[in-house]
Every structure is written in structure tokens, then in C-alpha cells.
Amino acid sequence: MAANNIPPSGFEKDQIFGMAEKELEYRVDLFNKMTQTCFNKCVDNRYKESELNMGENSCIDRCVSKYWHVTNLIGQLLGTGRPPM
């Protein structure tokens, strides 16, 4: 990365954009997996109503919350290099 207010070179810019692109791909993939997992777990296959009922809403809320919590925990553990507890 450039220091002392020196603009980044073309190579550094390419690296930065490449990392940002990979991060975006990861986030989209994570969101899609979470959506599919929580939908399959919480929504009945027989669509009886046009909107989610209270139980489905609660289940999805808990599922998404747990999914993000675990994802963040794993990211922190991998970032610190510590073995899991």
C-alpha cells in the first residue's frame, strides 16, 4: 500500500480492486447461502399464505442472527490465528 501521500501505482490499484472484487464475491455468496439455508429451514414447502407467518418470521430472524454470529466468530478466529475454543 502507498505511504506518505504517494499515490498507489497501477499494480497496487489492480491489487486493491482485485481484493475488493473477491470480498464482494464472498459477501454475495455468503448472503445467498444464508438466504437459502434459512429459507429451507424455516419456510414450509406448501405455500399457504402470500406472506410469512409469525413463526416463519421468528425462525428466519433467529437463523439469520445465528448465521451472522457464527460467520463473524469464524472470521475472528481465522484472523487471529488462534485455534477454536
XYZ file of C-alpha atoms in Angstrom, residues 1-2 8 10-28:
22
model
C 0.000 0.000 0.000
C 1.219 3.507 -0.671
C -0.705 3.982 -5.475
C -1.170 0.812 -11.278
C -0.165 -2.559 -9.871
C -1.283 -1.580 -6.361
C -4.600 -0.294 -7.730
C -5.129 -3.596 -9.525
C -4.413 -5.455 -6.279
C -6.829 -3.254 -4.341
C -9.594 -3.693 -6.920
C -8.919 -7.436 -7.095
C -9.220 -7.763 -3.314
C -12.415 -5.677 -3.308
C -13.859 -7.839 -6.067
C -13.055 -11.042 -4.153
C -14.602 -9.566 -0.998
C -17.781 -8.681 -2.883
C -17.977 -12.183 -4.383
C -17.529 -13.673 -0.905
C -20.263 -11.449 0.591
C -22.720 -12.251 -2.200
